[in-house]
Coordinates of C-alpha atoms and ligand atoms in Angstrom, one line a residue:
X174 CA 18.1 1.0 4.2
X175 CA 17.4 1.7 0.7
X176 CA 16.4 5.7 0.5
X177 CA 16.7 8.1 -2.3
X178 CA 18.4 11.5 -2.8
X179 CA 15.7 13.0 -4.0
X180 CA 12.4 12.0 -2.9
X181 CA 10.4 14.1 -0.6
X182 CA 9.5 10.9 1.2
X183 CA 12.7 9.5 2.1
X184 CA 13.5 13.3 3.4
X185 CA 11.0 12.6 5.6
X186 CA 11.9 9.6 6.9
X187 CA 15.3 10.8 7.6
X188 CA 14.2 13.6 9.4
X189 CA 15.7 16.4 7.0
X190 CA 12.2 17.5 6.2
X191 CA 9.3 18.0 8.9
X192 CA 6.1 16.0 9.1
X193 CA 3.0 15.3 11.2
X194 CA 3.3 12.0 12.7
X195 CA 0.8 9.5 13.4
X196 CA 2.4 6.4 13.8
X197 CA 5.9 4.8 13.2
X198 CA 7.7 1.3 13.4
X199 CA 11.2 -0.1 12.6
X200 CA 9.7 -0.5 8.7
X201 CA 7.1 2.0 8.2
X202 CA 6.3 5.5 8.9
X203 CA 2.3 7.2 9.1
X204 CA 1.7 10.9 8.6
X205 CA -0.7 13.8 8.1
X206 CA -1.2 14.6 4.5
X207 CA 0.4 18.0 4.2
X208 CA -2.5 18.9 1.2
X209 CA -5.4 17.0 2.8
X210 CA -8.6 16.2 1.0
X211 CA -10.3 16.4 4.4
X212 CA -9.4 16.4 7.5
X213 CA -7.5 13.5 8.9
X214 CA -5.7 12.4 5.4
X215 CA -3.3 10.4 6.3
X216 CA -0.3 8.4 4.5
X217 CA 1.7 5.4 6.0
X218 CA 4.7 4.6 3.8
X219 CA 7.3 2.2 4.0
X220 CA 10.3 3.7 5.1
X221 CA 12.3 2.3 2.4
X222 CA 11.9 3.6 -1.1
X223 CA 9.8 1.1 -3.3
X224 CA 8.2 3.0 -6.4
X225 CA 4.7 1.2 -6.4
X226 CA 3.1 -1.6 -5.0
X227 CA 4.7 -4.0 -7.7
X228 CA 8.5 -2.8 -6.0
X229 CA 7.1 -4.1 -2.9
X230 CA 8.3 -6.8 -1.5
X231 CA 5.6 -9.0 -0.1
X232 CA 6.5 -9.0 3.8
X233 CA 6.8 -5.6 4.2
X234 CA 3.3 -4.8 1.7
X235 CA 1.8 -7.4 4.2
X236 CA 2.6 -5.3 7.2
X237 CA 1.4 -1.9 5.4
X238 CA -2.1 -3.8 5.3
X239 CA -2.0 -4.7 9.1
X240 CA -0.8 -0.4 9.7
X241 CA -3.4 0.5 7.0
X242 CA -6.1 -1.7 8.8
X243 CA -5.3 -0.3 12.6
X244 CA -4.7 3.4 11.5
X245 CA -8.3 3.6 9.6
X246 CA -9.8 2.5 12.4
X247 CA -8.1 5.2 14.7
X248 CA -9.0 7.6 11.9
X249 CA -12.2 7.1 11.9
X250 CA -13.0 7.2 15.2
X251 CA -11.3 10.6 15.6
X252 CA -12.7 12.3 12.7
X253 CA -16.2 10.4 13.5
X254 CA -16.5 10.0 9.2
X255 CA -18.6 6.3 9.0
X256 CA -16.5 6.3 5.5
X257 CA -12.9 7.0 4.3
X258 CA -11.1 5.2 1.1
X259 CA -7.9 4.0 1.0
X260 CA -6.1 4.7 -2.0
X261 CA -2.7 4.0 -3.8
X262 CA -1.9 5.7 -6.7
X263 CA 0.9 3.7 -9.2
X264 CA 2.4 6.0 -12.3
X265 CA 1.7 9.3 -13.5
X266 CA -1.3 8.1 -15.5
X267 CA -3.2 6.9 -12.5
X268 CA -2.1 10.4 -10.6
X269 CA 0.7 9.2 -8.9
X270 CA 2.8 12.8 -7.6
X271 CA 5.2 11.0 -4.8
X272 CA 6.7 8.2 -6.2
X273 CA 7.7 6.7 -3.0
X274 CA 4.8 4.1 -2.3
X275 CA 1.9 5.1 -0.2
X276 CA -1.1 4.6 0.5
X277 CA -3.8 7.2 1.3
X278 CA -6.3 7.0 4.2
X279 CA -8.8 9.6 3.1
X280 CA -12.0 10.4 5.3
X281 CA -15.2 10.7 3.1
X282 CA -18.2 13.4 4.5
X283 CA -21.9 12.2 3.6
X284 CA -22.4 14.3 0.2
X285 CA -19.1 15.4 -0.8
X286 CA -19.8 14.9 -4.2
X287 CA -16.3 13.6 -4.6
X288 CA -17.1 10.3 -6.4
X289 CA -14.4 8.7 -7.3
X290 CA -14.6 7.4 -11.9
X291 CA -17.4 6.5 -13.6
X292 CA -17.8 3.1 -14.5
X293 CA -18.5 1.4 -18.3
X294 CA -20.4 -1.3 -19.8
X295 CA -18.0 -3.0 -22.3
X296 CA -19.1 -5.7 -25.0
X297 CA -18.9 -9.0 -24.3
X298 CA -16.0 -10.0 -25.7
X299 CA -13.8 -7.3 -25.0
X300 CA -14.6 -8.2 -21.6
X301 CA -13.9 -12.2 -21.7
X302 CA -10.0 -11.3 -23.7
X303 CA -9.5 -9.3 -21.1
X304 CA -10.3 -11.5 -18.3
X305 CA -8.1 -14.4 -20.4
X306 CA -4.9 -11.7 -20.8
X307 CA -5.0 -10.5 -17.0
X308 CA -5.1 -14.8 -15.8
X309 CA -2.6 -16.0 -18.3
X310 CA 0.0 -12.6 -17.1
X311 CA -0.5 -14.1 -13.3
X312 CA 3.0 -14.7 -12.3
Ligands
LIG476 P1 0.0 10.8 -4.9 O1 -0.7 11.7 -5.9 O2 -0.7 9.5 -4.7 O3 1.5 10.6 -5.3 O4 0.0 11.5 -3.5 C1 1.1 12.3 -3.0 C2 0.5 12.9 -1.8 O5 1.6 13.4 -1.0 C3 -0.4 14.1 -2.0 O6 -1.7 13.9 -1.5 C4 0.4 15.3 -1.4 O7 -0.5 16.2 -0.7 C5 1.2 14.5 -0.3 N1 2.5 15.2 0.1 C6 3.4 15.7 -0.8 N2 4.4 16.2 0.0 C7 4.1 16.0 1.3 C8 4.8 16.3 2.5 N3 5.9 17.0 2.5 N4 4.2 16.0 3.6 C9 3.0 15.3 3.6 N5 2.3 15.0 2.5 C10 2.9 15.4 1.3

């Protein structure tokens, strides 16, 4: 398996550092955030060491999804929250701390005044050469 001295996350998933399991199978590994934004924050990582989602390789991003899908709904229902966001942070610029992928499960309170960005209206065109770049950089 492909792990990495260094990263907190593959410590984890070896066992040489502690963590609050949720969930595990032969490829991926659920756990209590340790710094939660509420309670019930969970991650589920792969327990190899891909960077970001565009390391992934497509079987085992597939199978996050299903986890991801199965653990929100156990979240939910044992934190009683009707909302939560799922969230995956790729690079420093977009706030990624851990970069061993994962994806957060976080549980949203009615009024928490979190938000998440605020939003932009651009012109026209700026719009339509961006929708061109993004289709023709499909790979
Ligand atoms: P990100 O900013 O998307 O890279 O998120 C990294 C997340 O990992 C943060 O929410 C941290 O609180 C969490 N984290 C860091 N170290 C640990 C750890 N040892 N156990 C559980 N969660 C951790």
């Amino acid at each position: 398996m492909n792990l990495v001295e260094d990263c907190i996350f593959c410590k984890i998933v070896k066992g040489e550092i502690p963590c609050q399991k949720i969930y595990e199978d032969n490829k991926i590994l659920v756990f209590l955030d340790i710094n939660p934004v509420h309670k019930g924050h969970t991650l589920i990582i792969p327990k190899e060491h891909h960077e970001g989602i565009i390391d992934m390789p497509d079987d085992t991003l597939g199978e996050l999804a299903k986890v991801a899908k199965k653990i929100s709904k156990a979240v939910k229902k044992a934190t009683g929250v009707a909302g939560f966001n799922i969230v995956q942070n790729n690079g420093a610029d977009a706030g990624q701390d851990v970069f061993h992928f994962h994806m957060h499960i976080i549980p949203r309170l009615k009024g928490d005044g979190l938000g998440m960005w605020p939003h932009q209206k651009l012109p026209e065109e700026e719009m339509k050469d961006i929708q061109e770049a993004i289709i023709k950089s499909i790979e």
